[in-house]
GROMACS .gro file of C-alpha atoms in nm:
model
  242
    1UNK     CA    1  -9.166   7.183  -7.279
    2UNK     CA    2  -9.381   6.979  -7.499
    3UNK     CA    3  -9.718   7.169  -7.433
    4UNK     CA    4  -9.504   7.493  -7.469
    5UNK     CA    5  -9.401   7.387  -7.821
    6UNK     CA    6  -9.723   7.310  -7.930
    7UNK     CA    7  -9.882   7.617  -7.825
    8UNK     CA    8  -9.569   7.813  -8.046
    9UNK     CA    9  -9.693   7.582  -8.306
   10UNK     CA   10 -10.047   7.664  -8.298
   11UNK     CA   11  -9.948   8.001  -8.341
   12UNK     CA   12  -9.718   8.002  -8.634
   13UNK     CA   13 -10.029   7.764  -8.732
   14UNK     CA   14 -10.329   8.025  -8.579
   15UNK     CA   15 -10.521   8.119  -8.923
   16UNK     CA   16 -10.567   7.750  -9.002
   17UNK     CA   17 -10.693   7.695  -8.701
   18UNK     CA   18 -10.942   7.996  -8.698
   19UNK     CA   19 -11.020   7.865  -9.023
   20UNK     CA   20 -11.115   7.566  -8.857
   21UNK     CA   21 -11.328   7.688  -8.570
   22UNK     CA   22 -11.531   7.858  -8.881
   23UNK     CA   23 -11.600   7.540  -9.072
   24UNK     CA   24 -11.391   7.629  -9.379
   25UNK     CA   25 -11.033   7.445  -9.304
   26UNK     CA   26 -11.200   7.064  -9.362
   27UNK     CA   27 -11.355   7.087  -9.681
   28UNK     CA   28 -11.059   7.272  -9.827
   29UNK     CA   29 -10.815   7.049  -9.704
   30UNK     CA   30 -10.990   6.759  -9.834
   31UNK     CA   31 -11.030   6.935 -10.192
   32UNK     CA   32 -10.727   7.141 -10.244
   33UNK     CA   33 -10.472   7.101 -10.013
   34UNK     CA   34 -10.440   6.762  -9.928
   35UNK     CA   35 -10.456   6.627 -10.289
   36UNK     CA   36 -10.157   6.903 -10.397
   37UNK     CA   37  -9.968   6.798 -10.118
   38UNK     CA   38 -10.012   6.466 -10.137
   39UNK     CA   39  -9.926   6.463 -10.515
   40UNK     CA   40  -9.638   6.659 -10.463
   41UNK     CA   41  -9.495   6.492 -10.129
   42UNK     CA   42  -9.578   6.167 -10.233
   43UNK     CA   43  -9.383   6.170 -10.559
   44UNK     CA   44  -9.057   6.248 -10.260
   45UNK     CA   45  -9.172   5.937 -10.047
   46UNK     CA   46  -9.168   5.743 -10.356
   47UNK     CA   47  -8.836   5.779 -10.455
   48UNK     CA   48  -8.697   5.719 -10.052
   49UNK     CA   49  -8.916   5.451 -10.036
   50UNK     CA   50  -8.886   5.267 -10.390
   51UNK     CA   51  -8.671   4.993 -10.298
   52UNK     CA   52  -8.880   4.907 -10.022
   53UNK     CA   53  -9.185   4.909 -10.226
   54UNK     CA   54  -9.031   4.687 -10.464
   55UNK     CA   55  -8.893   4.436 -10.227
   56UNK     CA   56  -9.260   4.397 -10.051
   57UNK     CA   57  -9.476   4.358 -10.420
   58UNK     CA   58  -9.220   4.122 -10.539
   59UNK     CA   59  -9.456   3.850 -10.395
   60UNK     CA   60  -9.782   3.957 -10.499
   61UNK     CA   61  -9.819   3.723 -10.805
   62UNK     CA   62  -9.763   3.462 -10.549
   63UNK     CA   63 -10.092   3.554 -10.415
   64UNK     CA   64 -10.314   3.491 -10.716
   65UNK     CA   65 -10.630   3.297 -10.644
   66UNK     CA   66 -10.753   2.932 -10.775
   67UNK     CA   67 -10.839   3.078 -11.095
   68UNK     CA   68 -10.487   3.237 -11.180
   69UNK     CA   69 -10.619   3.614 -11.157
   70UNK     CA   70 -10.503   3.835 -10.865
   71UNK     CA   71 -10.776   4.057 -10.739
   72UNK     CA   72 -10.606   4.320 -10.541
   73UNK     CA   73 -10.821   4.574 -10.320
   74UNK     CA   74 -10.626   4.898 -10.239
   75UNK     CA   75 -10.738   5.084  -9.935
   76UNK     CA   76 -10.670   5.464  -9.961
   77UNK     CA   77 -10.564   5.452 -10.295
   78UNK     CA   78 -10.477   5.856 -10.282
   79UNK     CA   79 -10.312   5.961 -10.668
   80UNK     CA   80 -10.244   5.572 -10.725
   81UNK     CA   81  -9.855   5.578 -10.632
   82UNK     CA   82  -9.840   5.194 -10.572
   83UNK     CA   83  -9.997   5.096 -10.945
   84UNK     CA   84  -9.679   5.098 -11.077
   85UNK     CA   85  -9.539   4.809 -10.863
   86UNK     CA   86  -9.816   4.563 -10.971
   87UNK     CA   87  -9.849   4.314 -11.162
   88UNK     CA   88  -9.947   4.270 -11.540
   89UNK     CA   89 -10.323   4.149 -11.590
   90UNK     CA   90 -10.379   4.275 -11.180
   91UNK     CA   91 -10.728   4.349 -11.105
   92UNK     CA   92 -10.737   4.664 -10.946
   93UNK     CA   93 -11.010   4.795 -10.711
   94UNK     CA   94 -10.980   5.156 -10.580
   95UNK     CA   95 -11.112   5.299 -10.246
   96UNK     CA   96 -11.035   5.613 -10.067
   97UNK     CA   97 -11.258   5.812  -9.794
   98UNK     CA   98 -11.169   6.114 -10.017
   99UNK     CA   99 -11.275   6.120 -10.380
  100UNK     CA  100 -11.082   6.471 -10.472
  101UNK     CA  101 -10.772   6.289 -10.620
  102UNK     CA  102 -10.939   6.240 -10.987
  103UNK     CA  103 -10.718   6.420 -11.181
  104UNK     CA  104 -10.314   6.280 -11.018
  105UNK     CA  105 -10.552   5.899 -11.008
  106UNK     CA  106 -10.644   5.956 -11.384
  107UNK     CA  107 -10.315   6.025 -11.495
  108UNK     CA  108 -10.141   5.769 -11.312
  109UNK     CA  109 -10.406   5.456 -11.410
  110UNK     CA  110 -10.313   5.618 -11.802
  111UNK     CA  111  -9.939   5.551 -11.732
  112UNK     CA  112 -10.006   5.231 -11.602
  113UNK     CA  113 -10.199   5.072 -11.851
  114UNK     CA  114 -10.115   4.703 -11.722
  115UNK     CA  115 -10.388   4.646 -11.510
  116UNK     CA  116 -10.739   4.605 -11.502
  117UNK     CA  117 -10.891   4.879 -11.322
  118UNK     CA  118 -11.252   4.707 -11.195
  119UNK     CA  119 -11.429   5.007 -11.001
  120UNK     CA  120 -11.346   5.312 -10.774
  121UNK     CA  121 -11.545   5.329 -10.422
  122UNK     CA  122 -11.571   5.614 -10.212
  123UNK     CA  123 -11.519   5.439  -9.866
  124UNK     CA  124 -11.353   5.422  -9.530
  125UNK     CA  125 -11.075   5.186  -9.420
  126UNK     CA  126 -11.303   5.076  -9.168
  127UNK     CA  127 -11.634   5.071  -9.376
  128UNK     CA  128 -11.574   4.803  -9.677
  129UNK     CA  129 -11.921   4.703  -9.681
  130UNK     CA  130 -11.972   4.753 -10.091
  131UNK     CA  131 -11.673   4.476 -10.112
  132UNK     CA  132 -11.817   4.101 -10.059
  133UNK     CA  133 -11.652   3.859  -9.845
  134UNK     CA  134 -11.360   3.636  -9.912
  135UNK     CA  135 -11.353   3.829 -10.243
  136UNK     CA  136 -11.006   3.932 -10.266
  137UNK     CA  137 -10.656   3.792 -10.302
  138UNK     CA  138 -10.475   4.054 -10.162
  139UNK     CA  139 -10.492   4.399  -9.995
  140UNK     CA  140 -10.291   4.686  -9.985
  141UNK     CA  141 -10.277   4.952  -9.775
  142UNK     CA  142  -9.976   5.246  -9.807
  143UNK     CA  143  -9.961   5.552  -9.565
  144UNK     CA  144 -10.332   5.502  -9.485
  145UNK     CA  145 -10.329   5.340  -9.125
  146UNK     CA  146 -10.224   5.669  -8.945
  147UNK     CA  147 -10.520   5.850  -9.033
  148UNK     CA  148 -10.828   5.609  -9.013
  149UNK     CA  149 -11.079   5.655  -8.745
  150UNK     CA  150 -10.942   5.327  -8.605
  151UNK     CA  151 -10.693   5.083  -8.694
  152UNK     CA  152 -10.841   4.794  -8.542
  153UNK     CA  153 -11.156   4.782  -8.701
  154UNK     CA  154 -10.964   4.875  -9.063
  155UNK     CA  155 -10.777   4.550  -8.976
  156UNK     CA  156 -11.081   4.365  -8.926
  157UNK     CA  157 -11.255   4.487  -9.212
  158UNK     CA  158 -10.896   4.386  -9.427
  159UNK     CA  159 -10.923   4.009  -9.285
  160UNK     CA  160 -11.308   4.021  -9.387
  161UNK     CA  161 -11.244   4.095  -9.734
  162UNK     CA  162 -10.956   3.902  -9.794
  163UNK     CA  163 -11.013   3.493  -9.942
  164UNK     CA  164 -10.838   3.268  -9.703
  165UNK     CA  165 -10.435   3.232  -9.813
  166UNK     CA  166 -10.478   3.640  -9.951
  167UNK     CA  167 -10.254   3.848  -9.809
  168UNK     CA  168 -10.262   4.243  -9.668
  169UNK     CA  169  -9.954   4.423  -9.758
  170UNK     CA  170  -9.842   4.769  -9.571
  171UNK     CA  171  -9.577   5.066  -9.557
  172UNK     CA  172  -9.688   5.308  -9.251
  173UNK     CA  173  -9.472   5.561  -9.089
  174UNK     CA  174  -9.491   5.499  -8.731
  175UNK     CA  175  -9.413   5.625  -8.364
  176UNK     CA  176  -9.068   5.653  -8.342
  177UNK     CA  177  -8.892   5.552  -7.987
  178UNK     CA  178  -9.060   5.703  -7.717
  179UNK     CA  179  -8.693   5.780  -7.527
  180UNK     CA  180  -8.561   5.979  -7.854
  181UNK     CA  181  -8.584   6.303  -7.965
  182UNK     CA  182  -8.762   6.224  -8.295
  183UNK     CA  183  -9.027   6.094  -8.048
  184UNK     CA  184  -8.984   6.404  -7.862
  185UNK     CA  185  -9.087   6.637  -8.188
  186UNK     CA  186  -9.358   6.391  -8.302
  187UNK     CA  187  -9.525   6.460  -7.980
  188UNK     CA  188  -9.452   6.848  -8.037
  189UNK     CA  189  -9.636   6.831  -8.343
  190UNK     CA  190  -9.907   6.582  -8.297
  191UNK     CA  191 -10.191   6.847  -8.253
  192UNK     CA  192 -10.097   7.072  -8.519
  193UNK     CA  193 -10.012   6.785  -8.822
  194UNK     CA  194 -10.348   6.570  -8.760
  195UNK     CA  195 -10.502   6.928  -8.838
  196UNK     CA  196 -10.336   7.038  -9.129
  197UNK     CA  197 -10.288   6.690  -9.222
  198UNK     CA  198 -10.624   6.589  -9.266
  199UNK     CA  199 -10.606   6.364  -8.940
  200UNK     CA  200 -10.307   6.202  -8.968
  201UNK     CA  201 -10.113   6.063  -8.651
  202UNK     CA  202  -9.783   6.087  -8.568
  203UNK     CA  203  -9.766   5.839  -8.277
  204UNK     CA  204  -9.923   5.559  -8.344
  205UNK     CA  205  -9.759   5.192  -8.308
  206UNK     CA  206  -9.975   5.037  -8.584
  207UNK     CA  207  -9.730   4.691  -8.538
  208UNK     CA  208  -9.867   4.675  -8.194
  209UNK     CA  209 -10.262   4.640  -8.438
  210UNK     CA  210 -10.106   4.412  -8.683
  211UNK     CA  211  -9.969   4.180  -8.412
  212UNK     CA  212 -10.294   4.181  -8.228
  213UNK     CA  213 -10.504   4.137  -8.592
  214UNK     CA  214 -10.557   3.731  -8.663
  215UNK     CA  215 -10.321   3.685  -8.913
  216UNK     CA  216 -10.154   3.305  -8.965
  217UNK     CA  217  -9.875   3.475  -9.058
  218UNK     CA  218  -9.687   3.836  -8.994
  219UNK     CA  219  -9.351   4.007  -9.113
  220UNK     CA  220  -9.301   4.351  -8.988
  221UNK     CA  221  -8.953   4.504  -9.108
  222UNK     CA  222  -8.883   4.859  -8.913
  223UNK     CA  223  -8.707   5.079  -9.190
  224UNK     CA  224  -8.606   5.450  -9.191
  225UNK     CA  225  -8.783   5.694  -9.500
  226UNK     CA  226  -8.606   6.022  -9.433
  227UNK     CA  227  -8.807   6.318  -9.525
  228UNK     CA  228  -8.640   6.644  -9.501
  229UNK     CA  229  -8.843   6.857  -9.197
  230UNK     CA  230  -9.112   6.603  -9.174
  231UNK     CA  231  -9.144   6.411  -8.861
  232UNK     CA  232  -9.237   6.083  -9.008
  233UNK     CA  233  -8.890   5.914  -9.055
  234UNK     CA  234  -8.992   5.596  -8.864
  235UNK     CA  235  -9.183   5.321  -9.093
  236UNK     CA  236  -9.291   4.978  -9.073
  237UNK     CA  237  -9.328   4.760  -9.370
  238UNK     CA  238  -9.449   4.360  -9.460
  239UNK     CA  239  -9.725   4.184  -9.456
  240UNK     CA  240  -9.970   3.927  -9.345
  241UNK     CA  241 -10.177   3.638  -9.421
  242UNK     CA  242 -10.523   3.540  -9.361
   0.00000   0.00000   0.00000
């Protein structure tokens, strides 16, 4: 039933996918689409997902290093959603894989004028190589996870950055469980939503990479974001210490 529902899918979904086999879907998506949807969507997943936010970035300031500062890296940084829950005098490093979110990121660093906003890099999760050592106090990564090429080495790359004591803080929507229907329809759309979605996936059990990751310390809260018709309701959100 599930491989019949995905090939209904794919057919409700057939001229993105032709658009695919000819080369023009990715570069599109990456441009146009995903941006617009992103800004629009994301402004939704905000408001669900508000009081969660501000419950986990209550304790960044407790994260500032020796000198008093708090340098914060941000890994997929999108249209700059999160800005809003830092702290005064942050300093603010930017990184995303896609660099097509200029305009929603410009506006949003202009309405959030309470941070220092050090450099933008064009980089992978799992590909922090411009970003020394030890150099940060704390990390944050929102609704990134399910679409890096691979969580573990994103994870590894997050404890290499981080100083010792920093901290990586994370909201993901997650596999839901696998004996419910929720489950059932993440499966059904797994194929079709990493396309359109510019590779994002529906099943993964990123707590399963955190609790393998070498942090000293972990707190994973499971939470519910409803999104009407979107099959991400399942989330995880905390964070851990190098």
């Amino acid at each position: 039933s599930v491989l019949l529902l995905r090939a209904c899918l794919a057919l409700l979904a057939s001229p993105i996918y032709l658009l695919s086999f000819l080369g023009i879907w990715e570069p599109f998506c990456r441009k146009v689409f995903f941006p617009f949807f992103l800004d629009k969507v994301g402004v939704i997943h905000d408001k669900k997902s508000k009081k969660y936010k501000q419950e986990l970035f209550r304790n960044l300031p407790d994260f500032r290093g020796p000198s008093g500062e708090l340098r914060l890296l941000e890994i997929g940084t999108g249209s700059g959603t999160n800005f809003q829950f830092y702290p005064p005098g942050c300093k603010v490093t930017c990184t995303d894989i896609n660099p097509n979110f200029k305009e929603s990121l410009s506006r949003n660093m202009k309405k959030n004028q309470h941070l220092h906003y050090e450099r933008f890099l064009v980089a992978a999760g799992e590909d922090l190589h411009q970003v020394p050592s030890g150099s940060v106090d704390a990390v944050v990564c929102t609704l990134v996870l399910c679409s890096v090429h691979s969580v573990s080495s994103t994870l590894r790359e997050v404890l290499r950055v981080l100083r010792p004591g920093g901290a990586f803080f994370f909201l993901e929507h997650v596999a839901a469980e696998h004996s419910s229907w929720k489950y059932f329809w993440q499966q059904v759309c797994y194929p079709t939503w990493k396309l359109v979605f510019a590779g994002c996936c529906l099943t993964r059990e990123i707590w399963k990479n955190l609790e393998e990751a070498k942090f000293s310390e972990l707190k994973i809260q499971h939470i519910r974001v409803v999104l009407p018709g979107m099959p991400i309701e399942p989330h995880i959100v905390g964070y851990g210490v190098k």
